[in-house]
């Protein structure tokens, strides 16, 4: 029976490259999980002509949520609305129903496909509910590094500017250092999370407004130094960071945690699920999902 650390090592082997979560739903066997009308559902949002064998009856998932993790079984499937939309209307898609010990998990966030004989016996996984630790000292410690990194990302084109209507033919100012210095920046969330190889790790959600362009990133810092790049948290899913709760789940207990974000009270457009993995090289996004991202009545 393969331990969880080995299963996830194979699942997350390509984590050095950001996964196009919106284009590869269920990539690497990780799916968002939602509580819909009292049922825990995994929606199959891929091309309906391509059925996913991992969602068939009897399949097993490790469900990770607001309180912990446990193994669940697919009890069956059904056709349901609310998971995806087409033409601004709810699309009827197949959903797998998960059955298992809900109290051990709390609010479900993700489901990781595991083999039929998988067990958590002997697991060394470490779970932490993350509380926002951002204070004035956080800004004093990190704002210099954030401004410097923003200037570098503006210069490289990683931060793509939306030009204002009155920008003229010359476009925005060419001095990216001045742009970064004038940018409005905020740290909406931050928490200490152990990461192997980093003596003083701190995960944070940063928002930057440059001219008419806004970007939100999940970042990793080690003391006053930023580690890696921006793991983008686009506002396509609409919820402000203050509407999200965060947990850390380290499957091996060796300092390579998942950071999971989820909504508790439903935002205007539907519940959200976010997933990142932290390494000493920085953070990477592996999941970004919303219940009904395109179903916007009146728009």
PDB file of C-alpha atoms in Angstrom:
ATOM      1  CA  UNK A   1       0.000   0.000   0.000  1.00  0.00           C
ATOM      2  CA  UNK A   2       1.653   3.231  -1.133  1.00  0.00           C
ATOM      3  CA  UNK A   3       1.990   5.910   1.570  1.00  0.00           C
ATOM      4  CA  UNK A   4       0.401   9.297   0.985  1.00  0.00           C
ATOM      5  CA  UNK A   5       3.777  10.995   0.546  1.00  0.00           C
ATOM      6  CA  UNK A   6       4.637   8.743  -2.424  1.00  0.00           C
ATOM      7  CA  UNK A   7       1.218   9.163  -4.038  1.00  0.00           C
ATOM      8  CA  UNK A   8       1.450  12.935  -3.811  1.00  0.00           C
ATOM      9  CA  UNK A   9       5.066  12.929  -4.960  1.00  0.00           C
ATOM     10  CA  UNK A  10       3.897  11.431  -8.262  1.00  0.00           C
ATOM     11  CA  UNK A  11       0.875  13.720  -8.439  1.00  0.00           C
ATOM     12  CA  UNK A  12       2.911  16.873  -7.843  1.00  0.00           C
ATOM     13  CA  UNK A  13       6.106  15.942  -9.690  1.00  0.00           C
ATOM     14  CA  UNK A  14       5.725  18.748 -12.297  1.00  0.00           C
ATOM     15  CA  UNK A  15       5.020  21.399  -9.650  1.00  0.00           C
ATOM     16  CA  UNK A  16       7.925  23.540 -10.842  1.00  0.00           C
ATOM     17  CA  UNK A  17       5.641  24.726 -13.652  1.00  0.00           C
ATOM     18  CA  UNK A  18       2.347  26.451 -12.930  1.00  0.00           C
ATOM     19  CA  UNK A  19      -0.607  24.279 -13.865  1.00  0.00           C
ATOM     20  CA  UNK A  20      -3.278  25.848 -16.103  1.00  0.00           C
ATOM     21  CA  UNK A  21      -5.965  24.971 -13.594  1.00  0.00           C
ATOM     22  CA  UNK A  22      -8.850  26.416 -15.596  1.00  0.00           C
ATOM     23  CA  UNK A  23      -7.841  24.403 -18.673  1.00  0.00           C
ATOM     24  CA  UNK A  24      -7.017  21.095 -17.003  1.00  0.00           C
ATOM     25  CA  UNK A  25      -9.809  20.438 -14.536  1.00  0.00           C
ATOM     26  CA  UNK A  26      -8.832  17.554 -12.291  1.00  0.00           C
ATOM     27  CA  UNK A  27      -5.157  17.844 -13.262  1.00  0.00           C
ATOM     28  CA  UNK A  28      -2.953  15.377 -11.396  1.00  0.00           C
ATOM     29  CA  UNK A  29      -5.984  13.821  -9.721  1.00  0.00           C
ATOM     30  CA  UNK A  30      -6.908  16.841  -7.594  1.00  0.00           C
ATOM     31  CA  UNK A  31     -10.482  18.159  -7.782  1.00  0.00           C
ATOM     32  CA  UNK A  32     -12.429  20.846  -5.898  1.00  0.00           C
ATOM     33  CA  UNK A  33     -15.156  19.513  -3.603  1.00  0.00           C
ATOM     34  CA  UNK A  34     -18.367  21.382  -2.757  1.00  0.00           C
ATOM     35  CA  UNK A  35     -21.242  20.856  -0.334  1.00  0.00           C
ATOM     36  CA  UNK A  36     -24.356  21.259  -2.483  1.00  0.00           C
ATOM     37  CA  UNK A  37     -27.716  20.744  -0.857  1.00  0.00           C
ATOM     38  CA  UNK A  38     -26.214  18.463   1.771  1.00  0.00           C
ATOM     39  CA  UNK A  39     -24.267  16.295  -0.702  1.00  0.00           C
ATOM     40  CA  UNK A  40     -20.500  16.489  -1.162  1.00  0.00           C
ATOM     41  CA  UNK A  41     -19.934  16.697  -4.903  1.00  0.00           C
ATOM     42  CA  UNK A  42     -17.041  16.572  -7.334  1.00  0.00           C
ATOM     43  CA  UNK A  43     -18.211  18.048 -10.635  1.00  0.00           C
ATOM     44  CA  UNK A  44     -16.769  16.738 -13.892  1.00  0.00           C
ATOM     45  CA  UNK A  45     -16.304  20.057 -15.705  1.00  0.00           C
ATOM     46  CA  UNK A  46     -14.234  18.666 -18.548  1.00  0.00           C
ATOM     47  CA  UNK A  47     -15.525  17.862 -22.033  1.00  0.00           C
ATOM     48  CA  UNK A  48     -18.638  15.701 -21.345  1.00  0.00           C
ATOM     49  CA  UNK A  49     -17.480  13.302 -24.063  1.00  0.00           C
ATOM     50  CA  UNK A  50     -14.417  12.465 -21.942  1.00  0.00           C
ATOM     51  CA  UNK A  51     -15.566  10.617 -18.851  1.00  0.00           C
ATOM     52  CA  UNK A  52     -13.109  10.540 -15.959  1.00  0.00           C
ATOM     53  CA  UNK A  53     -12.655   7.033 -14.532  1.00  0.00           C
ATOM     54  CA  UNK A  54     -11.529   8.536 -11.223  1.00  0.00           C
ATOM     55  CA  UNK A  55     -15.120   9.663 -10.608  1.00  0.00           C
ATOM     56  CA  UNK A  56     -16.795   6.286 -11.084  1.00  0.00           C
ATOM     57  CA  UNK A  57     -18.687   4.546  -8.283  1.00  0.00           C
ATOM     58  CA  UNK A  58     -16.318   2.930  -5.786  1.00  0.00           C
ATOM     59  CA  UNK A  59     -13.403   5.258  -6.492  1.00  0.00           C
ATOM     60  CA  UNK A  60     -11.639   6.729  -3.474  1.00  0.00           C
ATOM     61  CA  UNK A  61     -10.661  10.293  -2.636  1.00  0.00           C
ATOM     62  CA  UNK A  62      -8.702  11.866   0.161  1.00  0.00           C
ATOM     63  CA  UNK A  63     -10.903  14.830   1.069  1.00  0.00           C
ATOM     64  CA  UNK A  64      -9.108  17.770   2.677  1.00  0.00           C
ATOM     65  CA  UNK A  65     -11.072  20.565   4.295  1.00  0.00           C
ATOM     66  CA  UNK A  66     -11.322  23.177   6.995  1.00  0.00           C
ATOM     67  CA  UNK A  67     -10.806  20.760   9.896  1.00  0.00           C
ATOM     68  CA  UNK A  68      -8.623  17.964   8.533  1.00  0.00           C
ATOM     69  CA  UNK A  69      -8.566  15.119   6.028  1.00  0.00           C
ATOM     70  CA  UNK A  70     -10.135  11.686   5.580  1.00  0.00           C
ATOM     71  CA  UNK A  71     -10.784   9.052   2.923  1.00  0.00           C
ATOM     72  CA  UNK A  72     -14.106   9.167   1.056  1.00  0.00           C
ATOM     73  CA  UNK A  73     -15.733   6.854  -1.484  1.00  0.00           C
ATOM     74  CA  UNK A  74     -17.675   7.766  -4.625  1.00  0.00           C
ATOM     75  CA  UNK A  75     -21.171   6.481  -3.825  1.00  0.00           C
ATOM     76  CA  UNK A  76     -22.605   7.251  -7.238  1.00  0.00           C
ATOM     77  CA  UNK A  77     -23.029   9.974  -9.804  1.00  0.00           C
ATOM     78  CA  UNK A  78     -25.809  12.285 -10.829  1.00  0.00           C
ATOM     79  CA  UNK A  79     -26.550  15.053 -13.307  1.00  0.00           C
ATOM     80  CA  UNK A  80     -26.595  18.421 -11.586  1.00  0.00           C
ATOM     81  CA  UNK A  81     -26.638  22.163 -12.216  1.00  0.00           C
ATOM     82  CA  UNK A  82     -24.462  24.815 -10.624  1.00  0.00           C
ATOM     83  CA  UNK A  83     -20.993  23.461 -11.222  1.00  0.00           C
ATOM     84  CA  UNK A  84     -20.387  25.148 -14.576  1.00  0.00           C
ATOM     85  CA  UNK A  85     -22.093  27.460 -17.024  1.00  0.00           C
ATOM     86  CA  UNK A  86     -22.422  27.922 -20.761  1.00  0.00           C
ATOM     87  CA  UNK A  87     -23.733  31.086 -22.365  1.00  0.00           C
ATOM     88  CA  UNK A  88     -24.307  32.568 -18.891  1.00  0.00           C
ATOM     89  CA  UNK A  89     -26.727  29.744 -18.087  1.00  0.00           C
ATOM     90  CA  UNK A  90     -26.197  26.818 -15.693  1.00  0.00           C
ATOM     91  CA  UNK A  91     -24.915  23.748 -17.505  1.00  0.00           C
ATOM     92  CA  UNK A  92     -26.102  20.277 -16.603  1.00  0.00           C
ATOM     93  CA  UNK A  93     -23.007  18.169 -15.911  1.00  0.00           C
ATOM     94  CA  UNK A  94     -22.150  14.923 -14.155  1.00  0.00           C
ATOM     95  CA  UNK A  95     -21.234  15.069 -10.484  1.00  0.00           C
ATOM     96  CA  UNK A  96     -19.749  12.347  -8.272  1.00  0.00           C
ATOM     97  CA  UNK A  97     -21.187  12.013  -4.770  1.00  0.00           C
ATOM     98  CA  UNK A  98     -18.654  11.475  -1.968  1.00  0.00           C
ATOM     99  CA  UNK A  99     -19.521   9.563   1.198  1.00  0.00           C
ATOM    100  CA  UNK A 100     -17.282   9.475   4.258  1.00  0.00           C
ATOM    101  CA  UNK A 101     -16.588  10.929   7.748  1.00  0.00           C
ATOM    102  CA  UNK A 102     -17.514  14.569   7.196  1.00  0.00           C
ATOM    103  CA  UNK A 103     -16.841  15.727  10.765  1.00  0.00           C
ATOM    104  CA  UNK A 104     -13.165  14.894  10.377  1.00  0.00           C
ATOM    105  CA  UNK A 105     -12.932  17.159   7.318  1.00  0.00           C
ATOM    106  CA  UNK A 106     -15.216  20.103   8.139  1.00  0.00           C
ATOM    107  CA  UNK A 107     -15.904  22.256   5.069  1.00  0.00           C
ATOM    108  CA  UNK A 108     -14.620  20.297   2.044  1.00  0.00           C
ATOM    109  CA  UNK A 109     -12.065  22.015  -0.194  1.00  0.00           C
ATOM    110  CA  UNK A 110     -10.273  19.453  -2.393  1.00  0.00           C
ATOM    111  CA  UNK A 111     -10.411  15.753  -3.178  1.00  0.00           C
ATOM    112  CA  UNK A 112      -7.243  13.855  -4.147  1.00  0.00           C
ATOM    113  CA  UNK A 113      -7.776  10.624  -6.108  1.00  0.00           C
ATOM    114  CA  UNK A 114      -6.126   7.706  -4.261  1.00  0.00           C
ATOM    115  CA  UNK A 115      -5.925   3.929  -4.913  1.00  0.00           C
ATOM    116  CA  UNK A 116      -8.658   1.632  -3.655  1.00  0.00           C
ATOM    117  CA  UNK A 117      -6.532   0.193  -0.822  1.00  0.00           C
ATOM    118  CA  UNK A 118      -5.203   3.571   0.318  1.00  0.00           C
ATOM    119  CA  UNK A 119      -5.267   4.244   4.067  1.00  0.00           C
ATOM    120  CA  UNK A 120      -4.214   7.122   6.297  1.00  0.00           C
ATOM    121  CA  UNK A 121      -2.828   4.697   8.868  1.00  0.00           C
ATOM    122  CA  UNK A 122       0.621   5.857   9.873  1.00  0.00           C
ATOM    123  CA  UNK A 123       0.178   9.218   8.140  1.00  0.00           C
ATOM    124  CA  UNK A 124       2.536  11.992   9.260  1.00  0.00           C
ATOM    125  CA  UNK A 125       0.451  14.722   7.641  1.00  0.00           C
ATOM    126  CA  UNK A 126       0.269  18.053   9.457  1.00  0.00           C
ATOM    127  CA  UNK A 127      -2.843  20.236   9.248  1.00  0.00           C
ATOM    128  CA  UNK A 128      -3.093  23.876  10.359  1.00  0.00           C
ATOM    129  CA  UNK A 129      -5.949  26.365  10.227  1.00  0.00           C
ATOM    130  CA  UNK A 130      -4.297  29.662   9.262  1.00  0.00           C
ATOM    131  CA  UNK A 131      -5.191  32.904  10.982  1.00  0.00           C
ATOM    132  CA  UNK A 132      -4.345  36.284   9.494  1.00  0.00           C
ATOM    133  CA  UNK A 133      -1.166  37.581  11.155  1.00  0.00           C
ATOM    134  CA  UNK A 134      -0.753  40.755   9.094  1.00  0.00           C
ATOM    135  CA  UNK A 135       0.185  43.750  11.240  1.00  0.00           C
ATOM    136  CA  UNK A 136       2.030  47.023  10.800  1.00  0.00           C
ATOM    137  CA  UNK A 137       5.276  45.129  11.350  1.00  0.00           C
ATOM    138  CA  UNK A 138       4.436  42.981   8.307  1.00  0.00           C
ATOM    139  CA  UNK A 139       4.340  46.050   6.077  1.00  0.00           C
ATOM    140  CA  UNK A 140       7.549  47.421   7.563  1.00  0.00           C
ATOM    141  CA  UNK A 141       9.314  44.110   6.975  1.00  0.00           C
ATOM    142  CA  UNK A 142       8.101  43.283   3.471  1.00  0.00           C
ATOM    143  CA  UNK A 143       7.028  46.428   1.643  1.00  0.00           C
ATOM    144  CA  UNK A 144      10.540  47.211   0.406  1.00  0.00           C
ATOM    145  CA  UNK A 145      10.930  43.736  -1.092  1.00  0.00           C
ATOM    146  CA  UNK A 146       7.412  43.836  -2.573  1.00  0.00           C
ATOM    147  CA  UNK A 147       8.023  47.195  -4.266  1.00  0.00           C
ATOM    148  CA  UNK A 148      11.349  45.997  -5.659  1.00  0.00           C
ATOM    149  CA  UNK A 149       9.843  42.778  -6.985  1.00  0.00           C
ATOM    150  CA  UNK A 150       6.929  44.677  -8.518  1.00  0.00           C
ATOM    151  CA  UNK A 151       9.389  46.885 -10.396  1.00  0.00           C
ATOM    152  CA  UNK A 152      11.175  43.808 -11.725  1.00  0.00           C
ATOM    153  CA  UNK A 153       7.896  42.218 -12.848  1.00  0.00           C
ATOM    154  CA  UNK A 154       6.792  45.426 -14.547  1.00  0.00           C
ATOM    155  CA  UNK A 155      10.129  45.609 -16.350  1.00  0.00           C
ATOM    156  CA  UNK A 156       9.983  41.970 -17.498  1.00  0.00           C
ATOM    157  CA  UNK A 157       6.341  42.205 -18.579  1.00  0.00           C
ATOM    158  CA  UNK A 158       5.201  39.607 -16.057  1.00  0.00           C
ATOM    159  CA  UNK A 159       2.895  42.287 -14.640  1.00  0.00           C
ATOM    160  CA  UNK A 160       0.851  43.241 -17.695  1.00  0.00           C
ATOM    161  CA  UNK A 161      -0.408  46.783 -17.658  1.00  0.00           C
ATOM    162  CA  UNK A 162      -3.825  47.810 -18.880  1.00  0.00           C
ATOM    163  CA  UNK A 163      -3.289  51.216 -20.455  1.00  0.00           C
ATOM    164  CA  UNK A 164      -5.660  54.015 -19.426  1.00  0.00           C
ATOM    165  CA  UNK A 165      -7.719  55.683 -22.141  1.00  0.00           C
ATOM    166  CA  UNK A 166      -5.674  58.866 -21.871  1.00  0.00           C
ATOM    167  CA  UNK A 167      -2.285  57.123 -22.032  1.00  0.00           C
ATOM    168  CA  UNK A 168      -1.606  58.542 -25.507  1.00  0.00           C
ATOM    169  CA  UNK A 169       0.672  57.086 -28.127  1.00  0.00           C
ATOM    170  CA  UNK A 170       3.627  56.997 -25.777  1.00  0.00           C
ATOM    171  CA  UNK A 171       1.849  54.639 -23.387  1.00  0.00           C
ATOM    172  CA  UNK A 172       2.655  54.470 -19.675  1.00  0.00           C
ATOM    173  CA  UNK A 173       5.880  55.822 -18.153  1.00  0.00           C
ATOM    174  CA  UNK A 174       8.896  53.737 -19.088  1.00  0.00           C
ATOM    175  CA  UNK A 175      10.492  53.989 -15.642  1.00  0.00           C
ATOM    176  CA  UNK A 176       9.192  50.864 -13.936  1.00  0.00           C
ATOM    177  CA  UNK A 177      10.860  51.792 -10.654  1.00  0.00           C
ATOM    178  CA  UNK A 178       8.765  54.962 -10.527  1.00  0.00           C
ATOM    179  CA  UNK A 179       5.644  52.990 -11.400  1.00  0.00           C
ATOM    180  CA  UNK A 180       6.354  50.505  -8.629  1.00  0.00           C
ATOM    181  CA  UNK A 181       7.107  53.261  -6.140  1.00  0.00           C
ATOM    182  CA  UNK A 182       3.790  54.965  -6.930  1.00  0.00           C
ATOM    183  CA  UNK A 183       1.764  51.730  -6.913  1.00  0.00           C
ATOM    184  CA  UNK A 184      -0.874  51.136  -4.271  1.00  0.00           C
ATOM    185  CA  UNK A 185      -0.056  47.863  -2.501  1.00  0.00           C
ATOM    186  CA  UNK A 186      -1.734  45.963   0.300  1.00  0.00           C
ATOM    187  CA  UNK A 187      -1.225  42.694   2.146  1.00  0.00           C
ATOM    188  CA  UNK A 188      -4.664  41.173   2.661  1.00  0.00           C
ATOM    189  CA  UNK A 189      -3.536  38.001   4.401  1.00  0.00           C
ATOM    190  CA  UNK A 190      -0.389  36.519   5.869  1.00  0.00           C
ATOM    191  CA  UNK A 191       0.576  33.591   8.096  1.00  0.00           C
ATOM    192  CA  UNK A 192       3.606  31.648   9.219  1.00  0.00           C
ATOM    193  CA  UNK A 193       3.762  28.228   7.537  1.00  0.00           C
ATOM    194  CA  UNK A 194       6.745  25.838   7.928  1.00  0.00           C
ATOM    195  CA  UNK A 195       8.517  25.216   4.606  1.00  0.00           C
ATOM    196  CA  UNK A 196      11.508  22.895   4.359  1.00  0.00           C
ATOM    197  CA  UNK A 197      14.754  24.761   3.745  1.00  0.00           C
ATOM    198  CA  UNK A 198      13.468  28.177   4.847  1.00  0.00           C
ATOM    199  CA  UNK A 199      14.291  29.426   8.368  1.00  0.00           C
ATOM    200  CA  UNK A 200      11.573  32.115   8.560  1.00  0.00           C
ATOM    201  CA  UNK A 201       8.773  31.310   6.044  1.00  0.00           C
ATOM    202  CA  UNK A 202       5.672  33.473   5.715  1.00  0.00           C
ATOM    203  CA  UNK A 203       2.890  33.078   3.128  1.00  0.00           C
ATOM    204  CA  UNK A 204       0.976  36.184   2.089  1.00  0.00           C
ATOM    205  CA  UNK A 205      -1.660  37.490  -0.315  1.00  0.00           C
ATOM    206  CA  UNK A 206      -0.606  40.790  -1.920  1.00  0.00           C
ATOM    207  CA  UNK A 207      -2.662  43.116  -4.090  1.00  0.00           C
ATOM    208  CA  UNK A 208      -1.060  45.748  -6.345  1.00  0.00           C
ATOM    209  CA  UNK A 209      -2.704  48.603  -8.248  1.00  0.00           C
ATOM    210  CA  UNK A 210      -0.542  50.107 -11.032  1.00  0.00           C
ATOM    211  CA  UNK A 211      -2.280  52.770 -13.122  1.00  0.00           C
ATOM    212  CA  UNK A 212      -5.530  51.045 -14.229  1.00  0.00           C
ATOM    213  CA  UNK A 213      -4.221  47.513 -13.627  1.00  0.00           C
ATOM    214  CA  UNK A 214      -4.810  45.398 -10.533  1.00  0.00           C
ATOM    215  CA  UNK A 215      -3.213  42.072  -9.699  1.00  0.00           C
ATOM    216  CA  UNK A 216      -3.482  39.738  -6.714  1.00  0.00           C
ATOM    217  CA  UNK A 217      -0.723  37.263  -5.847  1.00  0.00           C
ATOM    218  CA  UNK A 218      -0.056  34.595  -3.284  1.00  0.00           C
ATOM    219  CA  UNK A 219       3.620  34.910  -2.366  1.00  0.00           C
ATOM    220  CA  UNK A 220       6.147  33.257  -0.099  1.00  0.00           C
ATOM    221  CA  UNK A 221       8.665  35.173   1.994  1.00  0.00           C
ATOM    222  CA  UNK A 222      11.607  34.072   4.094  1.00  0.00           C
ATOM    223  CA  UNK A 223      12.095  36.802   6.640  1.00  0.00           C
ATOM    224  CA  UNK A 224      12.337  40.057   4.654  1.00  0.00           C
ATOM    225  CA  UNK A 225      13.186  38.254   1.406  1.00  0.00           C
ATOM    226  CA  UNK A 226      10.639  37.117  -1.189  1.00  0.00           C
ATOM    227  CA  UNK A 227      11.026  33.546  -2.445  1.00  0.00           C
ATOM    228  CA  UNK A 228       9.937  32.669  -5.983  1.00  0.00           C
ATOM    229  CA  UNK A 229       7.390  34.607  -7.994  1.00  0.00           C
ATOM    230  CA  UNK A 230       3.731  35.560  -7.994  1.00  0.00           C
ATOM    231  CA  UNK A 231       1.215  32.717  -7.839  1.00  0.00           C
ATOM    232  CA  UNK A 232      -1.633  34.621  -9.477  1.00  0.00           C
ATOM    233  CA  UNK A 233      -5.023  34.812  -7.762  1.00  0.00           C
ATOM    234  CA  UNK A 234      -7.095  36.495 -10.491  1.00  0.00           C
ATOM    235  CA  UNK A 235     -10.299  38.208  -9.492  1.00  0.00           C
ATOM    236  CA  UNK A 236     -12.169  36.275 -12.167  1.00  0.00           C
ATOM    237  CA  UNK A 237     -13.551  34.269  -9.251  1.00  0.00           C
ATOM    238  CA  UNK A 238     -14.685  37.573  -7.766  1.00  0.00           C
ATOM    239  CA  UNK A 239     -14.436  37.049  -3.993  1.00  0.00           C
ATOM    240  CA  UNK A 240     -12.267  39.502  -2.099  1.00  0.00           C
ATOM    241  CA  UNK A 241      -9.508  37.926  -0.042  1.00  0.00           C
ATOM    242  CA  UNK A 242     -11.365  38.824   3.145  1.00  0.00           C
ATOM    243  CA  UNK A 243     -14.102  36.366   2.107  1.00  0.00           C
ATOM    244  CA  UNK A 244     -11.608  33.486   1.968  1.00  0.00           C
ATOM    245  CA  UNK A 245     -10.398  31.220   4.750  1.00  0.00           C
ATOM    246  CA  UNK A 246      -7.018  29.463   4.478  1.00  0.00           C
ATOM    247  CA  UNK A 247      -5.616  26.176   5.758  1.00  0.00           C
ATOM    248  CA  UNK A 248      -2.247  24.477   5.427  1.00  0.00           C
ATOM    249  CA  UNK A 249      -2.038  20.730   4.798  1.00  0.00           C
ATOM    250  CA  UNK A 250       1.403  19.125   4.675  1.00  0.00           C
ATOM    251  CA  UNK A 251       0.817  15.527   3.447  1.00  0.00           C
ATOM    252  CA  UNK A 252       4.281  14.233   4.357  1.00  0.00           C
ATOM    253  CA  UNK A 253       4.896  16.428   7.397  1.00  0.00           C
ATOM    254  CA  UNK A 254       8.228  17.421   5.862  1.00  0.00           C
ATOM    255  CA  UNK A 255       7.574  21.059   5.080  1.00  0.00           C
ATOM    256  CA  UNK A 256       6.026  20.883   1.596  1.00  0.00           C
ATOM    257  CA  UNK A 257       2.512  22.080   2.402  1.00  0.00           C
ATOM    258  CA  UNK A 258      -0.578  22.767   0.375  1.00  0.00           C
ATOM    259  CA  UNK A 259      -2.181  26.150   1.018  1.00  0.00           C
ATOM    260  CA  UNK A 260      -5.932  25.844   0.451  1.00  0.00           C
ATOM    261  CA  UNK A 261      -8.333  28.775   0.203  1.00  0.00           C
ATOM    262  CA  UNK A 262     -12.117  28.453   0.395  1.00  0.00           C
ATOM    263  CA  UNK A 263     -15.250  30.515   0.942  1.00  0.00           C
ATOM    264  CA  UNK A 264     -17.493  29.975   3.955  1.00  0.00           C
ATOM    265  CA  UNK A 265     -20.400  32.310   3.189  1.00  0.00           C
ATOM    266  CA  UNK A 266     -21.338  32.203  -0.477  1.00  0.00           C
ATOM    267  CA  UNK A 267     -20.073  35.140  -2.566  1.00  0.00           C
ATOM    268  CA  UNK A 268     -22.232  36.725  -5.254  1.00  0.00           C
ATOM    269  CA  UNK A 269     -21.012  34.393  -8.005  1.00  0.00           C
ATOM    270  CA  UNK A 270     -20.670  31.140  -6.048  1.00  0.00           C
ATOM    271  CA  UNK A 271     -18.277  29.320  -3.760  1.00  0.00           C
ATOM    272  CA  UNK A 272     -14.564  29.180  -4.593  1.00  0.00           C
ATOM    273  CA  UNK A 273     -11.683  26.738  -4.129  1.00  0.00           C
ATOM    274  CA  UNK A 274      -7.979  27.629  -4.382  1.00  0.00           C
ATOM    275  CA  UNK A 275      -4.951  25.358  -4.108  1.00  0.00           C
ATOM    276  CA  UNK A 276      -1.245  26.185  -3.963  1.00  0.00           C
ATOM    277  CA  UNK A 277       1.831  24.181  -3.082  1.00  0.00           C
ATOM    278  CA  UNK A 278       4.802  25.722  -1.268  1.00  0.00           C
ATOM    279  CA  UNK A 279       8.416  24.747  -1.903  1.00  0.00           C
ATOM    280  CA  UNK A 280      11.641  26.420  -0.913  1.00  0.00           C
ATOM    281  CA  UNK A 281      11.689  27.704  -4.521  1.00  0.00           C
ATOM    282  CA  UNK A 282       8.363  29.502  -4.073  1.00  0.00           C
ATOM    283  CA  UNK A 283       4.585  29.004  -4.417  1.00  0.00           C
ATOM    284  CA  UNK A 284       2.747  27.383  -7.349  1.00  0.00           C
ATOM    285  CA  UNK A 285      -0.961  27.439  -8.177  1.00  0.00           C
ATOM    286  CA  UNK A 286      -2.523  24.048  -8.902  1.00  0.00           C
ATOM    287  CA  UNK A 287      -6.246  24.723  -8.550  1.00  0.00           C
ATOM    288  CA  UNK A 288      -8.578  27.698  -9.016  1.00  0.00           C
ATOM    289  CA  UNK A 289     -12.292  26.961  -9.236  1.00  0.00           C
ATOM    290  CA  UNK A 290     -15.707  28.503  -8.692  1.00  0.00           C
ATOM    291  CA  UNK A 291     -19.137  26.942  -8.582  1.00  0.00           C
ATOM    292  CA  UNK A 292     -20.570  29.164 -11.311  1.00  0.00           C
ATOM    293  CA  UNK A 293     -17.908  31.581 -12.488  1.00  0.00           C
ATOM    294  CA  UNK A 294     -19.779  32.588 -15.671  1.00  0.00           C
ATOM    295  CA  UNK A 295     -23.379  32.544 -14.410  1.00  0.00           C
ATOM    296  CA  UNK A 296     -23.793  36.235 -13.720  1.00  0.00           C
ATOM    297  CA  UNK A 297     -27.432  37.268 -13.841  1.00  0.00           C
ATOM    298  CA  UNK A 298     -27.929  40.714 -15.278  1.00  0.00           C
ATOM    299  CA  UNK A 299     -24.508  40.881 -16.966  1.00  0.00           C
TER     300      UNK A 299
END
